[in-house]
């Protein structure tokens, strides 16, 4: 079986496989590739233009193909790899010469748009795409220094993917860089399609409640992280830059803040810290104050709370948990649902359910306020993955508060602090300052 | 990671903060009738000197930790010197556990059984000790950021009901120094004794800066004074003497009309409890580290579990408050040993090392 037939056999289940014969100079050449990745008419036209411009026309086939592209061994494996990458394979059947040509490809990525999951007010509003090469391009426009290094790795055996490791050589801690490189090199044969597989490859704790990576869609944030001495990973077909290590201050600071006047920048960051504190503590505080330690409250306030809870049949713990879970469901639903249905869920969840639950005396008025505040506050942090961590921590506080009251609340806070103190991301403690190597440039 | 010595200083300060405000004032009031500042100054000066000697000795010896340093003098001598410390820290944990859970049930958990509170406290202490010293050092920084503000806020407001005449007499003509030998005064040294030994066991990643440490020690001086003088100025000696926890009673008298909460005591108490939990964690870690050095064959986690369980069982077995008081009196010799003798020994061994090293360099 010659190469042409074995290729046809190999790709017989692929409708977009094509194999056409064209004439280049005096030879008949097979043009092989995927219709879905290659713009065939334009590529053929380009090949013919190139050959017709040649001054010397009496070339042997191998030399001609060498001019057009990169010669490859005419065996099945190499050719298949080239085709799958989206290359155009030229095969001269008589001499058996074969080459892979970079074709005019079909556009299978969206154009650069504004970010979907993160908003900027004053910063640049271009976002990363699925296409890895475009991403490097965007990032390079943000990092114009000469010290930017981009290392490419192909990871995975059955479904190879490109993984990029980007860093600024003069900023990054050499030990951090070495440990990342070693981890990637030792895990090159693992498939990496999502973040959990990446976590596994890098050997970080996959059960961690605080995020190991910061994902950002904004090139400016990625560039900022590079300047702070962090490393950025990019995965083909994944429109986010993965920043490692992730530190506690990443919850509160982003590059966009530097575009505000300095006092506002600090105020906004303080607000975010306050938001995290409110989101984790307030539901637990409600449970502790209502069910265990009402004497801490001012008498009038305690009475009015007691009044509003008068006909509620459950203990505060169950009441809070009930409504919190409904809120989590609403959040999850509004992420999943199409944008046109989202507002309906919000309305049903917020107004109808909330109002009905109060009128039916299932929960108290105050709880609705507490939980609404909590949900809003937990979203003030930078990065969605961080807001998920904040959402998880409050349950620990609620459970401990239900048992021990205010003491349980405190114990929970101490436990969370201890937990965060123990976390490490690529050997860097989670509670270190954002400045790994040098000072954060104020206007940079 | 911490090259400047902030973490060690912060740990030292908050370990003491967790202790100062609870048991210290009542011990001082029963130990002295007038001129409390003399007593505070004497014990504080001794503490500062001991701290200085301890750190200087460690620095001179250039040994990674105090156990190796004592071992260099002789294998058995090290254990003879360190065994009292081991016992003392065990008892210190029991006392802290028991006294604090008693106080917590007294102030705001009237219906919760004592063992449940003790279990919570020791469980958190265990969790922290298990994570190791570097994690605890980072946690302590976070705790300071979160809880220092409420403490300072309440301390400032504590002056609301102060009567400055209680300050007098500053110097009593009949003032003698007999109080130094009184058991109550010696018991009050509890707050000084336990919170700085861990400095000799720190892993190499945490640096100690002598200057920052002394500054941290200086920061504690106003806290010692406040813990005694706030209750004294509010109630006067005769009344303050009667309370089990004079500082908490003082804070209870504060009335702020614009605050959502009726009792700010709870914030003060809880913020300090966070520090006290840190103290428990550090002390448990010290015990586990010493035990690990003694029996290196057993994995550290088993030792820690055994220690935690044992201490919890003993603290459950203490029947009442008076028994606890007696225990405190009984361990006075141990306490004085940790407070003064151990730093002195460290200093002397360090000094010898330095001299040896000097002679060695002269010869070569």
Coordinates of C-alpha atoms in Angstrom, one line a residue, chain A:
Chain A
X1 CA 0.0 0.0 0.0
X2 CA 1.5 3.3 -0.9
X3 CA 1.3 6.4 1.2
X4 CA -1.7 7.9 -0.6
X5 CA -3.8 4.8 -0.1
X6 CA -2.8 4.3 3.5
X7 CA -3.7 7.9 4.2
X8 CA -7.0 7.5 2.5
X9 CA -7.6 4.4 4.6
X10 CA -6.5 6.2 7.8
X11 CA -8.7 9.2 7.2
X12 CA -11.7 7.4 5.8
X13 CA -13.9 8.4 8.6
X14 CA -13.0 12.1 8.3
X15 CA -15.3 13.9 5.9
X16 CA -13.1 16.9 5.7
X17 CA -10.1 15.0 4.5
X18 CA -9.2 15.9 0.9
X19 CA -6.6 14.7 -1.6
X20 CA -6.4 16.5 -4.9
X21 CA -3.9 16.5 -7.6
X22 CA -2.5 19.7 -9.0
X23 CA 0.2 20.5 -11.4
X24 CA 3.3 22.4 -10.2
X25 CA 5.8 23.1 -13.0
X26 CA 6.1 19.8 -14.8
X27 CA 5.1 17.5 -11.9
X28 CA 1.7 16.2 -10.7
X29 CA 1.6 16.7 -7.0
X30 CA -0.9 15.4 -4.5
X31 CA -2.2 18.0 -2.1
X32 CA -3.4 16.5 1.1
X33 CA -5.0 18.2 4.2
X34 CA -8.1 19.0 6.1
X35 CA -10.8 21.0 4.4
X36 CA -11.9 22.4 7.8
X37 CA -8.4 23.8 8.6
X38 CA -7.1 24.8 5.1
X39 CA -8.5 27.3 2.7
X40 CA -7.9 25.0 -0.4
X41 CA -8.4 27.3 -3.4
X42 CA -6.4 30.1 -2.0
X43 CA -3.6 27.8 -0.9
X44 CA -3.4 26.2 -4.3
X45 CA -3.4 29.6 -5.9
X46 CA -0.5 30.7 -3.6
X47 CA 1.5 27.6 -4.4
X48 CA 1.1 28.1 -8.1
X49 CA 2.1 31.7 -7.9
X50 CA 5.2 30.7 -6.1
X51 CA 6.2 28.1 -8.6
X52 CA 5.4 30.2 -11.7
X53 CA 7.8 32.9 -10.3
X54 CA 10.7 30.5 -10.1
X55 CA 13.5 31.4 -12.6
X56 CA 14.9 27.9 -12.7
X57 CA 12.3 25.4 -13.9
X58 CA 14.3 22.2 -14.2
X59 CA 14.4 21.3 -10.6
X60 CA 14.1 17.7 -9.3
X61 CA 10.9 17.2 -7.3
X62 CA 12.5 17.1 -3.9
X63 CA 14.3 20.5 -4.4
X64 CA 11.0 22.0 -5.7
X65 CA 9.1 20.9 -2.6
X66 CA 11.9 22.1 -0.4
X67 CA 11.4 25.6 -1.7
X68 CA 7.6 25.4 -1.0
X69 CA 7.8 24.0 2.5
X70 CA 9.6 21.8 5.0
X71 CA 10.5 18.3 3.7
X72 CA 9.1 15.5 5.8
X73 CA 9.7 11.7 5.8
X74 CA 7.0 10.1 3.6
X75 CA 5.8 7.8 6.3
X76 CA 2.3 7.6 7.6
X77 CA 3.0 8.8 11.2
X78 CA 4.8 12.0 10.3
X79 CA 2.3 13.0 7.6
X80 CA -0.7 12.4 9.8
X81 CA 0.8 14.6 12.5
X82 CA 1.3 17.3 9.9
X83 CA -2.2 17.1 8.6
X84 CA -3.7 17.2 12.1
X85 CA -1.7 20.3 12.9
X86 CA -3.5 22.0 10.0
X87 CA -0.6 21.8 7.5
X88 CA -0.9 21.1 3.8
X89 CA 1.0 18.0 2.7
X90 CA 2.5 18.0 -0.8
X91 CA 3.3 14.5 -2.1
X92 CA 5.1 13.8 -5.4
X93 CA 4.1 10.2 -6.0
X94 CA 6.8 9.2 -8.6
X95 CA 9.8 10.2 -6.5
X96 CA 8.1 9.8 -3.2
X97 CA 9.2 13.3 -2.0
X98 CA 6.9 14.8 0.6
X99 CA 6.7 18.2 2.2
X100 CA 4.5 20.1 4.7
X101 CA 3.5 23.6 3.7
X102 CA 2.0 26.3 5.9
X103 CA -1.2 27.0 4.1
X104 CA -3.6 29.9 4.1
X105 CA -5.8 28.6 6.9
X106 CA -9.5 29.0 7.6
X107 CA -10.3 31.3 10.5
X108 CA -11.5 29.1 13.3
X109 CA -11.1 31.7 16.2
X110 CA -13.1 34.7 17.1
X111 CA -11.5 38.1 16.7
X112 CA -10.2 40.0 19.8
X113 CA -13.1 41.2 21.8
X114 CA -13.7 42.7 25.2
X115 CA -13.6 40.3 28.2
X116 CA -16.6 38.2 29.1
X117 CA -15.9 37.3 32.7
X118 CA -13.9 40.3 34.0
X119 CA -14.7 43.9 33.6
X120 CA -12.3 46.8 33.4
X121 CA -13.3 50.4 33.9
X122 CA -10.3 52.3 32.8
X123 CA -7.8 49.6 31.6
X124 CA -7.3 48.1 28.2
X125 CA -10.3 46.0 27.2
X126 CA -8.9 43.4 24.9
X127 CA -9.1 39.9 26.1
X128 CA -7.3 36.6 25.5
X129 CA -8.7 34.2 22.9
X130 CA -8.6 30.4 22.5
X131 CA -5.8 30.8 20.0
X132 CA -2.5 30.5 21.7
X133 CA -0.5 32.5 19.1
X134 CA -2.8 35.4 19.2
X135 CA -2.5 35.4 23.0
X136 CA 1.3 35.7 22.9
X137 CA 0.9 38.5 20.4
X138 CA -1.5 40.4 22.7
X139 CA 0.7 39.8 25.7
X140 CA 3.8 41.0 23.8
X141 CA 2.1 44.3 23.1
X142 CA 1.7 44.7 26.8
X143 CA 5.2 43.6 27.8
X144 CA 7.5 45.3 25.4
X145 CA 10.7 44.6 27.4
X146 CA 13.4 42.3 26.0
X147 CA 13.4 40.0 29.0
X148 CA 10.1 38.3 28.1
X149 CA 10.7 34.6 27.5
X150 CA 8.2 32.2 26.0
X151 CA 8.8 28.5 26.3
X152 CA 6.7 26.1 24.3
X153 CA 5.9 22.5 25.4
X154 CA 3.8 19.9 23.8
X155 CA 1.9 18.0 26.5
X156 CA -0.2 14.9 26.3
X157 CA 0.2 11.8 24.2
X158 CA -3.2 10.9 22.8
X159 CA -4.3 14.5 22.3
X160 CA -1.2 16.7 22.2
X161 CA -1.6 20.4 23.2
X162 CA 0.6 23.3 23.3
X163 CA 1.5 24.7 26.7
X164 CA 3.3 27.9 27.0
X165 CA 5.4 29.0 29.9
X166 CA 5.9 32.8 29.9
X167 CA 8.1 34.8 32.3
X168 CA 10.3 37.8 32.6
X169 CA 13.8 36.5 33.1
X170 CA 15.0 39.4 35.1
X171 CA 12.0 39.5 37.5
X172 CA 11.2 35.8 38.2
X173 CA 12.8 34.0 41.1
X174 CA 15.1 31.4 39.6
X175 CA 14.1 28.7 42.0
X176 CA 10.4 29.2 41.2
X177 CA 11.2 29.0 37.5
X178 CA 13.2 25.9 37.9
X179 CA 10.6 24.1 39.9
X180 CA 7.9 24.9 37.3
X181 CA 10.1 23.8 34.4
X182 CA 11.0 20.6 36.2
X183 CA 7.4 19.8 36.9
X184 CA 6.3 20.5 33.3
X185 CA 9.1 18.5 31.8
X186 CA 8.4 15.5 34.1
X187 CA 4.8 15.6 33.2
X188 CA 5.0 16.0 29.5
X189 CA 3.2 12.8 28.7
X190 CA 0.1 13.6 30.7
X191 CA -2.9 15.0 28.9
X192 CA -3.7 18.5 30.0
X193 CA -7.2 19.7 29.0
X194 CA -8.4 21.5 32.0
X195 CA -7.1 23.1 35.2
X196 CA -7.4 20.0 37.4
X197 CA -5.1 18.1 35.1
X198 CA -2.7 21.1 35.1
X199 CA -2.8 21.1 38.9
X200 CA -2.0 17.4 38.8
X201 CA 0.8 17.9 36.4
X202 CA 2.3 20.7 38.5
X203 CA 1.9 18.6 41.6
X204 CA -0.1 21.2 43.6
X205 CA -2.8 20.2 46.1
X206 CA -5.9 19.5 44.0
X207 CA -8.1 19.6 47.2
X208 CA -7.1 23.1 48.2
X209 CA -9.9 25.4 49.1
X210 CA -8.0 28.5 48.1
X211 CA -7.1 28.8 44.4
X212 CA -3.7 27.6 43.3
X213 CA -3.8 29.5 40.1
X214 CA -5.2 32.9 39.2
X215 CA -6.9 32.9 35.9
X216 CA -7.3 36.1 34.0
X217 CA -8.8 37.0 30.7
X218 CA -7.1 40.4 30.7
X219 CA -3.7 40.8 29.1
X220 CA -2.9 43.7 31.3
X221 CA -3.3 41.5 34.5
X222 CA -1.1 38.9 33.0
X223 CA 1.5 41.5 32.1
X224 CA 1.3 42.9 35.6
X225 CA 1.8 39.4 37.1
X226 CA 4.9 38.9 34.9
X227 CA 6.3 42.2 36.2
X228 CA 5.8 41.0 39.7
X229 CA 8.0 38.0 39.0
X230 CA 5.3 35.5 38.6
X231 CA 5.0 33.0 35.7
X232 CA 2.1 32.8 33.3
X233 CA 1.0 29.5 31.7
X234 CA -1.2 29.4 28.6
X235 CA -2.9 26.4 27.2
X236 CA -4.1 26.1 23.6
X237 CA -7.8 26.5 23.3
X238 CA -8.1 28.0 26.8
X239 CA -8.8 31.7 26.7
X240 CA -7.3 32.5 30.1
X241 CA -3.8 33.2 31.2
X242 CA -3.0 31.0 34.2
X243 CA -0.9 32.9 36.7
X244 CA 1.2 31.1 39.3
X245 CA 1.8 31.4 42.1
X246 CA -1.5 32.7 43.5
X247 CA -1.1 34.9 46.6
X248 CA -3.6 36.3 49.0
X249 CA -3.3 39.9 47.8
X250 CA -4.4 38.8 44.3
X251 CA -7.9 38.7 45.8
X252 CA -7.8 42.4 46.3
X253 CA -5.4 43.9 43.8
X254 CA -5.5 44.2 40.0
X255 CA -3.7 46.2 37.5
X256 CA -6.8 48.3 36.7
X257 CA -6.6 49.8 40.2
X258 CA -3.5 51.7 39.2
X259 CA -5.5 53.7 36.8
X260 CA -7.4 55.4 39.6
X261 CA -5.9 58.2 41.7
X262 CA -3.9 56.7 44.6
X263 CA -6.3 57.4 47.5
X264 CA -9.1 55.7 45.6
X265 CA -6.9 52.8 44.8
X266 CA -6.3 52.1 48.4
X267 CA -9.9 52.8 49.3
X268 CA -11.1 50.3 46.7
X269 CA -8.7 47.7 47.9
X270 CA -9.8 48.3 51.5
X271 CA -13.4 47.9 50.3
X272 CA -12.6 44.5 48.8
X273 CA -11.0 43.3 52.0
X274 CA -14.1 44.5 53.9
X275 CA -16.2 42.7 51.4
X276 CA -14.4 39.4 52.1
X277 CA -14.7 39.9 55.8
X278 CA -18.4 40.6 55.6
X279 CA -19.1 37.7 53.2
X280 CA -17.4 35.2 55.5
X281 CA -18.3 36.5 58.9
X282 CA -21.8 38.0 58.7
X283 CA -23.9 34.8 58.2
X284 CA -22.0 33.1 61.0
X285 CA -22.4 36.2 63.2
X286 CA -26.2 36.1 62.5
X287 CA -26.4 32.5 63.6
X288 CA -24.3 33.1 66.7
X289 CA -26.2 36.2 67.8
X290 CA -29.7 34.8 67.2
X291 CA -29.3 31.3 68.5
X292 CA -26.5 31.3 71.1
X293 CA -25.4 34.8 72.3
X294 CA -28.4 37.2 71.9
X295 CA -27.2 39.2 75.0
X296 CA -24.4 40.7 73.1
X297 CA -26.8 42.8 71.0
X298 CA -28.3 46.0 72.2
X299 CA -31.6 45.3 73.9
X300 CA -33.8 47.0 71.4
X301 CA -32.1 45.3 68.5
X302 CA -32.3 41.9 70.1
X303 CA -36.0 42.5 70.7
X304 CA -36.6 43.5 67.1
X305 CA -34.7 40.5 65.8
X306 CA -36.6 38.2 68.1
X307 CA -39.8 39.9 66.9
X308 CA -39.0 39.3 63.3
X309 CA -38.2 35.6 64.0
X310 CA -41.2 35.1 66.2
X311 CA -43.1 32.8 63.9
X312 CA -40.1 31.1 62.2
X313 CA -40.3 27.5 63.0
X314 CA -36.6 26.5 62.5
X315 CA -33.5 27.3 64.5
X316 CA -31.4 30.0 63.0
X317 CA -28.8 27.5 61.7
X318 CA -31.3 25.7 59.5
X319 CA -32.9 28.9 58.4
X320 CA -29.6 30.4 57.3
X321 CA -28.4 27.2 55.6
X322 CA -31.7 26.9 53.8
X323 CA -31.6 30.3 52.3
X324 CA -27.9 30.2 51.6
X325 CA -28.3 27.0 49.5
X326 CA -31.1 28.6 47.6
X327 CA -28.8 31.5 46.9
X328 CA -26.1 29.2 45.7
X329 CA -28.5 27.5 43.4
X330 CA -29.6 30.9 41.9
X331 CA -25.9 31.8 41.4
X332 CA -25.2 28.5 39.7
X333 CA -28.3 28.7 37.6
X334 CA -27.5 32.2 36.4
X335 CA -24.1 31.1 35.3
X336 CA -25.4 28.2 33.3
X337 CA -28.4 29.7 31.8
X338 CA -28.4 31.7 28.5
X339 CA -28.3 35.4 29.0
X340 CA -31.9 35.8 27.9
X341 CA -33.2 33.6 30.7
X342 CA -30.8 34.9 33.4
X343 CA -32.9 37.9 34.4
X344 CA -35.9 35.8 34.9
X345 CA -34.1 33.6 37.4
X346 CA -32.8 36.7 39.2
X347 CA -36.3 38.1 39.5
X348 CA -37.9 34.9 40.6
X349 CA -35.1 34.1 43.0
X350 CA -34.7 37.6 44.4
X351 CA -38.1 39.1 44.6
X352 CA -40.7 36.4 44.4
X353 CA -38.9 33.7 46.5
X354 CA -37.4 36.2 49.0
X355 CA -40.7 38.0 49.5
X356 CA -42.7 34.8 49.7
X357 CA -40.3 33.1 52.1
X358 CA -40.7 36.1 54.5
X359 CA -44.5 36.3 54.1
X360 CA -44.8 32.6 54.7
X361 CA -42.7 33.1 57.9
X362 CA -40.1 30.6 56.8
X363 CA -37.2 33.0 57.3
X364 CA -36.9 36.3 59.0
X365 CA -36.6 39.7 57.3
X366 CA -33.2 40.3 58.8
X367 CA -31.8 37.1 57.3
X368 CA -32.8 38.2 53.8
X369 CA -30.8 41.4 54.3
X370 CA -27.9 39.5 55.8
X371 CA -27.7 37.0 52.9
X372 CA -28.2 39.6 50.2
X373 CA -25.3 41.6 51.7
X374 CA -23.2 38.4 51.9
X375 CA -23.8 37.5 48.3
X376 CA -23.0 40.9 47.1
X377 CA -19.9 41.2 49.3
X378 CA -18.5 37.9 48.2
X379 CA -18.3 39.1 44.7
X380 CA -16.2 42.1 45.4
X381 CA -13.0 40.1 45.2
X382 CA -10.9 40.1 42.1
X383 CA -11.4 36.9 40.1
X384 CA -14.3 34.5 40.1
X385 CA -12.3 31.6 41.4
X386 CA -11.4 33.7 44.5
X387 CA -15.1 34.5 45.2
X388 CA -15.8 30.7 45.2
X389 CA -13.2 30.3 48.0
X390 CA -14.9 33.0 50.0
X391 CA -18.3 31.4 49.5
X392 CA -17.0 28.1 50.8
X393 CA -15.4 29.5 54.0
X394 CA -18.6 30.9 55.4
X395 CA -20.2 27.5 55.8
X396 CA -17.5 26.5 58.3
X397 CA -18.2 29.6 60.3
X398 CA -21.9 28.9 60.3
X399 CA -21.5 25.4 61.6
X400 CA -19.1 26.4 64.3
X401 CA -21.3 29.4 65.3
X402 CA -24.3 27.2 65.6
X403 CA -22.4 25.0 68.1
X404 CA -20.3 27.5 70.1
X405 CA -21.8 30.9 69.3
X406 CA -19.4 33.8 69.2
X407 CA -16.6 31.6 70.3
X408 CA -17.2 29.2 67.4
X409 CA -17.2 32.2 65.1
X410 CA -13.8 33.2 66.4
X411 CA -12.5 29.6 66.3
X412 CA -13.6 29.4 62.7
X413 CA -11.8 32.6 61.7
X414 CA -8.6 31.4 63.4
X415 CA -9.0 28.0 61.6
X416 CA -9.4 29.8 58.3
X417 CA -6.4 32.0 59.0
X418 CA -4.3 28.9 60.0
X419 CA -5.5 27.2 56.8
X420 CA -4.4 30.1 54.6
X421 CA -1.1 30.3 56.5
X422 CA -0.5 26.7 55.6
X423 CA -1.3 26.9 51.9
X424 CA 1.5 27.1 49.4
X425 CA 1.4 27.5 45.7
X426 CA 4.5 26.2 43.9
X427 CA 6.5 26.5 47.1
X428 CA 5.5 30.1 47.7
X429 CA 3.4 30.6 50.8
X430 CA -0.1 31.9 50.0
X431 CA 0.2 34.6 52.6
X432 CA 3.3 36.2 51.2
X433 CA 3.3 39.8 49.9
X434 CA 2.6 40.3 46.2
X435 CA 6.1 41.6 45.7
X436 CA 8.1 38.6 45.0
X437 CA 11.3 40.2 43.7
X438 CA 10.9 43.9 43.6
X439 CA 8.5 46.7 44.4
X440 CA 5.2 47.0 42.6
X441 CA 5.6 49.9 40.3
X442 CA 3.1 52.5 41.2
X443 CA 2.1 53.6 37.7
X444 CA 3.4 50.6 35.7

